[in-house]
Amino acid sequence: MEISERQTSRAAGWSRRTGAFSAVLLLTVLIGHRYDLVETPAFLWVLAIVALLAALALLFAGFAFSRLWNFGDRGGRDLSVGALLALLVLTPYGVAAYWAATYPPLRDISTDFDDPPALDISTRTRDMNVLSPPTPGEQRLQTETYPLVTGRSYNLPFDSVLDAVETVLGRRDWQFAAPFPDAEGQSEVTINAVAKSFVLGLPADVAIRVSNDGDAIIVDMRSASRYGRYDLGDNAARIVDFLAELDQQVAGQVGVAPTE
């Protein structure tokens, strides 16, 4: 009886190589986008390519496993490494898909539906999300999902509130569209900036409006994602975090609590 020599599965080797390449490419593009070395549109395309490569690595691993099971081919270590790397790469995509199914399809959040703070559109391009007034359905979704997204009213001088806003903004690594405005002789100012999401560093336009309505100083805020249909709660979290810190700053300065 002649016993055939065991073959080494080429699919297992391709699974390991493809999985490793997808992992290295993902880390490289994440770091590059975080440090502004990769533009956001290109970054999103590379993310799609990474997901495709990771899925291909799993496909190679599945084919190699069938060869090992049925014909006793070598390559168990390679297919295991390839499958593990592919699963690690695809895990963030799975989490993002879960968040997309959990969070509402919103990308422009404001504390004032009737008159949202004006965003600086001078740096926006045609490939970014179009800015439009919120529909009644979007207003209802925001109100139900993010009840803490509300403006603030302070019974304080205009310049005191503006100073508190400047202090809170100074703790954030946001890119401002213009120098911070002077409060002298002003009854309403709007500060525009560009903020980035924590994980992927996706940009969002932010506007903070401080206005005097005669009885109190009103602070409203707006945050709108430049890319993507879903913000995955990023804009609402940014507004809630900023205004909560502003409350603490105002209370620490003058001991006055705000009215939402």
PDB file of C-alpha atoms in Angstrom:
ATOM      1  CA  MET A   1       0.000   0.000   0.000  1.00  0.00           C
ATOM      2  CA  GLU A   2       1.352   3.415  -0.992  1.00  0.00           C
ATOM      3  CA  ILE A   3       0.721   6.290   1.459  1.00  0.00           C
ATOM      4  CA  SER A   4       0.584   9.713  -0.201  1.00  0.00           C
ATOM      5  CA  GLU A   5       2.624  12.502   1.363  1.00  0.00           C
ATOM      6  CA  ARG A   6       0.672  15.166   3.257  1.00  0.00           C
ATOM      7  CA  GLN A   7       0.463  18.458   1.394  1.00  0.00           C
ATOM      8  CA  THR A   8       0.733  21.930   2.876  1.00  0.00           C
ATOM      9  CA  SER A   9      -2.408  23.972   2.324  1.00  0.00           C
ATOM     10  CA  ARG A  10      -1.659  27.109   0.363  1.00  0.00           C
ATOM     11  CA  ALA A  11      -4.977  28.580   1.486  1.00  0.00           C
ATOM     12  CA  ALA A  12      -3.747  28.446   5.099  1.00  0.00           C
ATOM     13  CA  GLY A  13      -0.682  30.479   4.193  1.00  0.00           C
ATOM     14  CA  TRP A  14      -2.791  33.005   2.325  1.00  0.00           C
ATOM     15  CA  SER A  15      -5.106  33.262   5.317  1.00  0.00           C
ATOM     16  CA  ARG A  16      -2.195  34.138   7.615  1.00  0.00           C
ATOM     17  CA  ARG A  17      -0.700  36.641   5.171  1.00  0.00           C
ATOM     18  CA  THR A  18      -4.015  38.320   4.361  1.00  0.00           C
ATOM     19  CA  GLY A  19      -5.031  38.519   8.029  1.00  0.00           C
ATOM     20  CA  ALA A  20      -1.675  39.992   9.024  1.00  0.00           C
ATOM     21  CA  PHE A  21      -1.805  42.538   6.195  1.00  0.00           C
ATOM     22  CA  SER A  22      -5.334  43.641   7.163  1.00  0.00           C
ATOM     23  CA  ALA A  23      -4.270  44.125  10.794  1.00  0.00           C
ATOM     24  CA  VAL A  24      -1.170  46.124   9.869  1.00  0.00           C
ATOM     25  CA  LEU A  25      -3.142  48.221   7.372  1.00  0.00           C
ATOM     26  CA  LEU A  26      -5.836  48.967   9.968  1.00  0.00           C
ATOM     27  CA  LEU A  27      -3.332  50.124  12.586  1.00  0.00           C
ATOM     28  CA  THR A  28      -1.430  52.199  10.021  1.00  0.00           C
ATOM     29  CA  VAL A  29      -4.475  54.027   8.697  1.00  0.00           C
ATOM     30  CA  LEU A  30      -5.864  54.637  12.199  1.00  0.00           C
ATOM     31  CA  ILE A  31      -2.625  56.262  13.316  1.00  0.00           C
ATOM     32  CA  GLY A  32      -2.290  58.184  10.059  1.00  0.00           C
ATOM     33  CA  HIS A  33      -5.808  59.594  10.286  1.00  0.00           C
ATOM     34  CA  ARG A  34      -5.422  60.463  13.957  1.00  0.00           C
ATOM     35  CA  TYR A  35      -2.373  62.602  13.148  1.00  0.00           C
ATOM     36  CA  ASP A  36      -3.923  64.131   9.999  1.00  0.00           C
ATOM     37  CA  LEU A  37      -1.633  62.227   7.645  1.00  0.00           C
ATOM     38  CA  VAL A  38      -4.604  60.599   5.882  1.00  0.00           C
ATOM     39  CA  GLU A  39      -7.646  62.516   4.653  1.00  0.00           C
ATOM     40  CA  THR A  40     -11.016  61.324   5.945  1.00  0.00           C
ATOM     41  CA  PRO A  41     -12.481  60.208   2.564  1.00  0.00           C
ATOM     42  CA  ALA A  42      -9.393  58.091   1.865  1.00  0.00           C
ATOM     43  CA  PHE A  43      -9.502  56.816   5.452  1.00  0.00           C
ATOM     44  CA  LEU A  44     -13.071  55.561   5.005  1.00  0.00           C
ATOM     45  CA  TRP A  45     -12.157  53.801   1.751  1.00  0.00           C
ATOM     46  CA  VAL A  46      -9.208  52.081   3.414  1.00  0.00           C
ATOM     47  CA  LEU A  47     -11.468  50.934   6.250  1.00  0.00           C
ATOM     48  CA  ALA A  48     -13.711  49.256   3.671  1.00  0.00           C
ATOM     49  CA  ILE A  49     -10.683  47.589   2.062  1.00  0.00           C
ATOM     50  CA  VAL A  50      -9.487  46.359   5.470  1.00  0.00           C
ATOM     51  CA  ALA A  51     -12.868  44.759   6.152  1.00  0.00           C
ATOM     52  CA  LEU A  52     -12.767  43.059   2.749  1.00  0.00           C
ATOM     53  CA  LEU A  53      -9.251  41.713   3.389  1.00  0.00           C
ATOM     54  CA  ALA A  54     -10.230  40.388   6.820  1.00  0.00           C
ATOM     55  CA  ALA A  55     -13.273  38.647   5.341  1.00  0.00           C
ATOM     56  CA  LEU A  56     -11.038  37.168   2.633  1.00  0.00           C
ATOM     57  CA  ALA A  57      -8.649  35.867   5.312  1.00  0.00           C
ATOM     58  CA  LEU A  58     -11.577  34.109   7.008  1.00  0.00           C
ATOM     59  CA  LEU A  59     -12.604  32.609   3.672  1.00  0.00           C
ATOM     60  CA  PHE A  60      -9.100  31.264   3.092  1.00  0.00           C
ATOM     61  CA  ALA A  61      -9.079  29.873   6.644  1.00  0.00           C
ATOM     62  CA  GLY A  62     -12.385  28.109   6.078  1.00  0.00           C
ATOM     63  CA  PHE A  63     -11.164  26.530   2.839  1.00  0.00           C
ATOM     64  CA  ALA A  64      -7.892  25.474   4.475  1.00  0.00           C
ATOM     65  CA  PHE A  65      -9.777  23.916   7.392  1.00  0.00           C
ATOM     66  CA  SER A  66     -11.872  21.848   5.018  1.00  0.00           C
ATOM     67  CA  ARG A  67      -8.686  20.579   3.372  1.00  0.00           C
ATOM     68  CA  LEU A  68      -7.183  19.707   6.757  1.00  0.00           C
ATOM     69  CA  TRP A  69     -10.350  17.905   7.832  1.00  0.00           C
ATOM     70  CA  ASN A  70     -10.936  15.956   4.659  1.00  0.00           C
ATOM     71  CA  PHE A  71      -7.438  15.330   3.294  1.00  0.00           C
ATOM     72  CA  GLY A  72      -5.130  15.872   6.278  1.00  0.00           C
ATOM     73  CA  ASP A  73      -3.249  18.833   4.744  1.00  0.00           C
ATOM     74  CA  ARG A  74      -0.738  20.736   6.813  1.00  0.00           C
ATOM     75  CA  GLY A  75      -1.251  24.380   7.802  1.00  0.00           C
ATOM     76  CA  GLY A  76      -3.259  24.304  10.993  1.00  0.00           C
ATOM     77  CA  ARG A  77      -1.085  26.957  12.641  1.00  0.00           C
ATOM     78  CA  ASP A  78      -1.278  29.321   9.667  1.00  0.00           C
ATOM     79  CA  LEU A  79      -5.053  29.091   9.336  1.00  0.00           C
ATOM     80  CA  SER A  80      -5.477  29.587  13.103  1.00  0.00           C
ATOM     81  CA  VAL A  81      -3.324  32.724  13.063  1.00  0.00           C
ATOM     82  CA  GLY A  82      -5.091  34.049   9.976  1.00  0.00           C
ATOM     83  CA  ALA A  83      -8.549  33.423  11.390  1.00  0.00           C
ATOM     84  CA  LEU A  84      -7.633  34.985  14.752  1.00  0.00           C
ATOM     85  CA  LEU A  85      -6.198  38.129  13.137  1.00  0.00           C
ATOM     86  CA  ALA A  86      -9.220  38.451  10.863  1.00  0.00           C
ATOM     87  CA  LEU A  87     -11.618  38.159  13.798  1.00  0.00           C
ATOM     88  CA  LEU A  88      -9.660  40.768  15.763  1.00  0.00           C
ATOM     89  CA  VAL A  89      -9.788  43.151  12.801  1.00  0.00           C
ATOM     90  CA  LEU A  90     -13.504  42.590  12.219  1.00  0.00           C
ATOM     91  CA  THR A  91     -14.462  43.029  15.892  1.00  0.00           C
ATOM     92  CA  PRO A  92     -14.579  46.880  15.724  1.00  0.00           C
ATOM     93  CA  TYR A  93     -16.744  46.619  12.611  1.00  0.00           C
ATOM     94  CA  GLY A  94     -19.150  44.381  14.488  1.00  0.00           C
ATOM     95  CA  VAL A  95     -19.292  46.819  17.387  1.00  0.00           C
ATOM     96  CA  ALA A  96     -19.903  49.708  14.983  1.00  0.00           C
ATOM     97  CA  ALA A  97     -22.696  47.742  13.285  1.00  0.00           C
ATOM     98  CA  TYR A  98     -24.305  47.096  16.683  1.00  0.00           C
ATOM     99  CA  TRP A  99     -24.094  50.790  17.574  1.00  0.00           C
ATOM    100  CA  ALA A 100     -25.566  51.728  14.190  1.00  0.00           C
ATOM    101  CA  ALA A 101     -28.526  49.456  14.939  1.00  0.00           C
ATOM    102  CA  THR A 102     -28.845  50.862  18.472  1.00  0.00           C
ATOM    103  CA  TYR A 103     -28.415  54.606  17.944  1.00  0.00           C
ATOM    104  CA  PRO A 104     -30.817  56.643  15.786  1.00  0.00           C
ATOM    105  CA  PRO A 105     -29.720  57.727  12.283  1.00  0.00           C
ATOM    106  CA  LEU A 106     -28.775  61.256  13.359  1.00  0.00           C
ATOM    107  CA  ARG A 107     -25.677  63.245  12.442  1.00  0.00           C
ATOM    108  CA  ASP A 108     -26.623  66.839  13.340  1.00  0.00           C
ATOM    109  CA  ILE A 109     -27.516  67.528  16.981  1.00  0.00           C
ATOM    110  CA  SER A 110     -28.549  70.909  18.398  1.00  0.00           C
ATOM    111  CA  THR A 111     -30.002  72.250  21.633  1.00  0.00           C
ATOM    112  CA  ASP A 112     -32.247  74.610  19.632  1.00  0.00           C
ATOM    113  CA  PHE A 113     -34.422  73.129  16.892  1.00  0.00           C
ATOM    114  CA  ASP A 114     -36.067  76.408  15.830  1.00  0.00           C
ATOM    115  CA  ASP A 115     -32.867  78.447  15.511  1.00  0.00           C
ATOM    116  CA  PRO A 116     -29.796  76.182  15.693  1.00  0.00           C
ATOM    117  CA  PRO A 117     -26.395  77.888  16.087  1.00  0.00           C
ATOM    118  CA  ALA A 118     -24.819  78.645  12.714  1.00  0.00           C
ATOM    119  CA  LEU A 119     -21.905  76.435  11.702  1.00  0.00           C
ATOM    120  CA  ASP A 120     -18.849  77.632   9.842  1.00  0.00           C
ATOM    121  CA  ILE A 121     -19.201  76.213   6.323  1.00  0.00           C
ATOM    122  CA  SER A 122     -16.109  77.850   4.832  1.00  0.00           C
ATOM    123  CA  THR A 123     -14.046  74.670   5.197  1.00  0.00           C
ATOM    124  CA  ARG A 124     -16.741  72.190   4.186  1.00  0.00           C
ATOM    125  CA  THR A 125     -16.463  70.485   0.810  1.00  0.00           C
ATOM    126  CA  ARG A 126     -18.979  68.883  -1.543  1.00  0.00           C
ATOM    127  CA  ASP A 127     -18.229  65.343  -0.384  1.00  0.00           C
ATOM    128  CA  MET A 128     -19.286  66.152   3.199  1.00  0.00           C
ATOM    129  CA  ASN A 129     -22.761  65.764   4.669  1.00  0.00           C
ATOM    130  CA  VAL A 130     -25.274  68.380   3.545  1.00  0.00           C
ATOM    131  CA  LEU A 131     -26.459  70.677   6.332  1.00  0.00           C
ATOM    132  CA  SER A 132     -30.249  70.912   6.470  1.00  0.00           C
ATOM    133  CA  PRO A 133     -32.891  71.817   9.091  1.00  0.00           C
ATOM    134  CA  PRO A 134     -33.981  68.840  11.194  1.00  0.00           C
ATOM    135  CA  THR A 135     -37.207  67.165  10.187  1.00  0.00           C
ATOM    136  CA  PRO A 136     -39.983  66.616  12.762  1.00  0.00           C
ATOM    137  CA  GLY A 137     -39.016  62.937  12.857  1.00  0.00           C
ATOM    138  CA  GLU A 138     -35.378  63.769  13.554  1.00  0.00           C
ATOM    139  CA  GLN A 139     -36.416  66.198  16.293  1.00  0.00           C
ATOM    140  CA  ARG A 140     -38.529  63.513  17.916  1.00  0.00           C
ATOM    141  CA  LEU A 141     -35.706  60.966  17.688  1.00  0.00           C
ATOM    142  CA  GLN A 142     -33.244  63.370  19.310  1.00  0.00           C
ATOM    143  CA  THR A 143     -35.662  64.325  22.089  1.00  0.00           C
ATOM    144  CA  GLU A 144     -36.443  60.698  22.911  1.00  0.00           C
ATOM    145  CA  THR A 145     -32.880  59.379  22.634  1.00  0.00           C
ATOM    146  CA  TYR A 146     -30.885  62.299  24.045  1.00  0.00           C
ATOM    147  CA  PRO A 147     -33.040  64.042  26.680  1.00  0.00           C
ATOM    148  CA  LEU A 148     -29.939  65.634  28.255  1.00  0.00           C
ATOM    149  CA  VAL A 149     -29.173  67.655  25.120  1.00  0.00           C
ATOM    150  CA  THR A 150     -30.612  70.959  26.329  1.00  0.00           C
ATOM    151  CA  GLY A 151     -29.442  74.561  26.287  1.00  0.00           C
ATOM    152  CA  ARG A 152     -28.436  76.523  29.364  1.00  0.00           C
ATOM    153  CA  SER A 153     -29.722  79.746  30.909  1.00  0.00           C
ATOM    154  CA  TYR A 154     -27.569  81.703  33.369  1.00  0.00           C
ATOM    155  CA  ASN A 155     -28.531  84.752  35.424  1.00  0.00           C
ATOM    156  CA  LEU A 156     -25.042  86.203  35.075  1.00  0.00           C
ATOM    157  CA  PRO A 157     -23.291  88.974  33.141  1.00  0.00           C
ATOM    158  CA  PHE A 158     -22.643  88.224  29.503  1.00  0.00           C
ATOM    159  CA  ASP A 159     -18.869  88.477  29.823  1.00  0.00           C
ATOM    160  CA  SER A 160     -18.803  86.097  32.816  1.00  0.00           C
ATOM    161  CA  VAL A 161     -20.579  83.366  30.862  1.00  0.00           C
ATOM    162  CA  LEU A 162     -18.362  83.946  27.838  1.00  0.00           C
ATOM    163  CA  ASP A 163     -15.264  83.689  30.031  1.00  0.00           C
ATOM    164  CA  ALA A 164     -16.537  80.373  31.395  1.00  0.00           C
ATOM    165  CA  VAL A 165     -17.109  79.086  27.843  1.00  0.00           C
ATOM    166  CA  GLU A 166     -13.577  80.113  26.886  1.00  0.00           C
ATOM    167  CA  THR A 167     -12.157  78.299  29.920  1.00  0.00           C
ATOM    168  CA  VAL A 168     -13.962  75.062  29.090  1.00  0.00           C
ATOM    169  CA  LEU A 169     -12.963  75.304  25.439  1.00  0.00           C
ATOM    170  CA  GLY A 170      -9.344  75.750  26.474  1.00  0.00           C
ATOM    171  CA  ARG A 171      -9.361  72.223  27.904  1.00  0.00           C
ATOM    172  CA  ARG A 172     -10.270  70.714  24.547  1.00  0.00           C
ATOM    173  CA  ASP A 173      -8.108  69.970  21.554  1.00  0.00           C
ATOM    174  CA  TRP A 174     -10.459  71.541  19.036  1.00  0.00           C
ATOM    175  CA  GLN A 175      -9.485  73.528  15.956  1.00  0.00           C
ATOM    176  CA  PHE A 176     -11.073  76.981  16.051  1.00  0.00           C
ATOM    177  CA  ALA A 177     -12.227  78.752  12.909  1.00  0.00           C
ATOM    178  CA  ALA A 178     -11.377  82.221  14.283  1.00  0.00           C
ATOM    179  CA  PRO A 179      -9.877  83.825  17.392  1.00  0.00           C
ATOM    180  CA  PHE A 180     -12.103  83.813  20.446  1.00  0.00           C
ATOM    181  CA  PRO A 181     -14.499  86.818  20.248  1.00  0.00           C
ATOM    182  CA  ASP A 182     -14.413  89.789  22.584  1.00  0.00           C
ATOM    183  CA  ALA A 183     -17.443  90.200  24.862  1.00  0.00           C
ATOM    184  CA  GLU A 184     -17.252  94.000  24.962  1.00  0.00           C
ATOM    185  CA  GLY A 185     -20.291  95.576  23.337  1.00  0.00           C
ATOM    186  CA  GLN A 186     -21.703  92.227  22.277  1.00  0.00           C
ATOM    187  CA  SER A 187     -25.080  90.676  23.033  1.00  0.00           C
ATOM    188  CA  GLU A 188     -24.571  87.493  20.975  1.00  0.00           C
ATOM    189  CA  VAL A 189     -21.473  85.632  19.799  1.00  0.00           C
ATOM    190  CA  THR A 190     -20.954  82.259  18.138  1.00  0.00           C
ATOM    191  CA  ILE A 191     -17.756  80.240  18.503  1.00  0.00           C
ATOM    192  CA  ASN A 192     -17.048  77.756  15.714  1.00  0.00           C
ATOM    193  CA  ALA A 193     -14.615  74.854  15.903  1.00  0.00           C
ATOM    194  CA  VAL A 194     -13.871  71.410  14.473  1.00  0.00           C
ATOM    195  CA  ALA A 195     -13.833  68.488  16.908  1.00  0.00           C
ATOM    196  CA  LYS A 196     -12.915  64.841  16.333  1.00  0.00           C
ATOM    197  CA  SER A 197     -14.488  61.645  17.582  1.00  0.00           C
ATOM    198  CA  PHE A 198     -12.578  59.756  20.250  1.00  0.00           C
ATOM    199  CA  VAL A 199     -11.908  56.442  18.490  1.00  0.00           C
ATOM    200  CA  LEU A 200     -11.751  57.084  14.740  1.00  0.00           C
ATOM    201  CA  GLY A 201     -11.017  60.806  14.848  1.00  0.00           C
ATOM    202  CA  LEU A 202     -13.870  61.627  12.450  1.00  0.00           C
ATOM    203  CA  PRO A 203     -14.370  65.414  12.210  1.00  0.00           C
ATOM    204  CA  ALA A 204     -17.499  67.282  13.292  1.00  0.00           C
ATOM    205  CA  ASP A 205     -18.354  70.971  13.062  1.00  0.00           C
ATOM    206  CA  VAL A 206     -19.244  72.550  16.407  1.00  0.00           C
ATOM    207  CA  ALA A 207     -20.956  75.868  17.120  1.00  0.00           C
ATOM    208  CA  ILE A 208     -21.489  77.390  20.577  1.00  0.00           C
ATOM    209  CA  ARG A 209     -23.788  80.421  20.739  1.00  0.00           C
ATOM    210  CA  VAL A 210     -23.884  82.731  23.749  1.00  0.00           C
ATOM    211  CA  SER A 211     -26.732  85.252  23.611  1.00  0.00           C
ATOM    212  CA  ASN A 212     -28.456  87.759  25.876  1.00  0.00           C
ATOM    213  CA  ASP A 213     -32.253  87.584  25.665  1.00  0.00           C
ATOM    214  CA  GLY A 214     -32.741  90.411  28.143  1.00  0.00           C
ATOM    215  CA  ASP A 215     -33.590  88.243  31.147  1.00  0.00           C
ATOM    216  CA  ALA A 216     -30.725  85.728  31.124  1.00  0.00           C
ATOM    217  CA  ILE A 217     -27.702  84.567  29.161  1.00  0.00           C
ATOM    218  CA  ILE A 218     -28.555  81.632  26.902  1.00  0.00           C
ATOM    219  CA  VAL A 219     -25.972  79.081  25.780  1.00  0.00           C
ATOM    220  CA  ASP A 220     -26.891  76.819  22.868  1.00  0.00           C
ATOM    221  CA  MET A 221     -24.682  74.291  21.127  1.00  0.00           C
ATOM    222  CA  ARG A 222     -24.668  72.348  17.890  1.00  0.00           C
ATOM    223  CA  SER A 223     -22.481  69.495  16.638  1.00  0.00           C
ATOM    224  CA  ALA A 224     -22.730  68.040  13.120  1.00  0.00           C
ATOM    225  CA  SER A 225     -20.682  65.178  11.671  1.00  0.00           C
ATOM    226  CA  ARG A 226     -18.947  65.879   8.379  1.00  0.00           C
ATOM    227  CA  TYR A 227     -19.048  62.272   7.172  1.00  0.00           C
ATOM    228  CA  GLY A 228     -21.343  59.307   7.632  1.00  0.00           C
ATOM    229  CA  ARG A 229     -25.066  58.880   8.063  1.00  0.00           C
ATOM    230  CA  TYR A 230     -24.713  57.746  11.682  1.00  0.00           C
ATOM    231  CA  ASP A 231     -22.781  59.616  14.348  1.00  0.00           C
ATOM    232  CA  LEU A 232     -23.170  56.696  16.815  1.00  0.00           C
ATOM    233  CA  GLY A 233     -24.021  59.141  19.610  1.00  0.00           C
ATOM    234  CA  ASP A 234     -20.810  61.141  19.214  1.00  0.00           C
ATOM    235  CA  ASN A 235     -22.417  64.567  18.704  1.00  0.00           C
ATOM    236  CA  ALA A 236     -24.862  64.237  21.581  1.00  0.00           C
ATOM    237  CA  ALA A 237     -22.117  63.019  23.925  1.00  0.00           C
ATOM    238  CA  ARG A 238     -19.947  65.985  22.930  1.00  0.00           C
ATOM    239  CA  ILE A 239     -22.710  68.490  23.700  1.00  0.00           C
ATOM    240  CA  VAL A 240     -23.734  66.876  26.994  1.00  0.00           C
ATOM    241  CA  ASP A 241     -20.125  66.658  28.179  1.00  0.00           C
ATOM    242  CA  PHE A 242     -19.324  70.264  27.258  1.00  0.00           C
ATOM    243  CA  LEU A 243     -22.421  71.804  28.835  1.00  0.00           C
ATOM    244  CA  ALA A 244     -22.047  69.714  31.998  1.00  0.00           C
ATOM    245  CA  GLU A 245     -18.486  70.962  32.362  1.00  0.00           C
ATOM    246  CA  LEU A 246     -19.698  74.508  31.675  1.00  0.00           C
ATOM    247  CA  ASP A 247     -22.205  74.157  34.532  1.00  0.00           C
ATOM    248  CA  GLN A 248     -19.388  73.166  36.867  1.00  0.00           C
ATOM    249  CA  GLN A 249     -17.202  76.019  35.660  1.00  0.00           C
ATOM    250  CA  VAL A 250     -19.940  78.609  36.204  1.00  0.00           C
ATOM    251  CA  ALA A 251     -20.871  77.194  39.597  1.00  0.00           C
ATOM    252  CA  GLY A 252     -17.224  77.144  40.646  1.00  0.00           C
ATOM    253  CA  GLN A 253     -16.747  80.784  39.649  1.00  0.00           C
ATOM    254  CA  VAL A 254     -19.858  82.379  41.092  1.00  0.00           C
ATOM    255  CA  GLY A 255     -21.775  79.649  42.891  1.00  0.00           C
ATOM    256  CA  VAL A 256     -24.835  79.908  40.646  1.00  0.00           C
ATOM    257  CA  ALA A 257     -26.620  76.875  39.253  1.00  0.00           C
ATOM    258  CA  PRO A 258     -27.940  77.007  35.666  1.00  0.00           C
ATOM    259  CA  THR A 259     -31.471  76.583  34.402  1.00  0.00           C
ATOM    260  CA  GLU A 260     -31.940  74.096  31.558  1.00  0.00           C
TER     261      GLU A 260
END
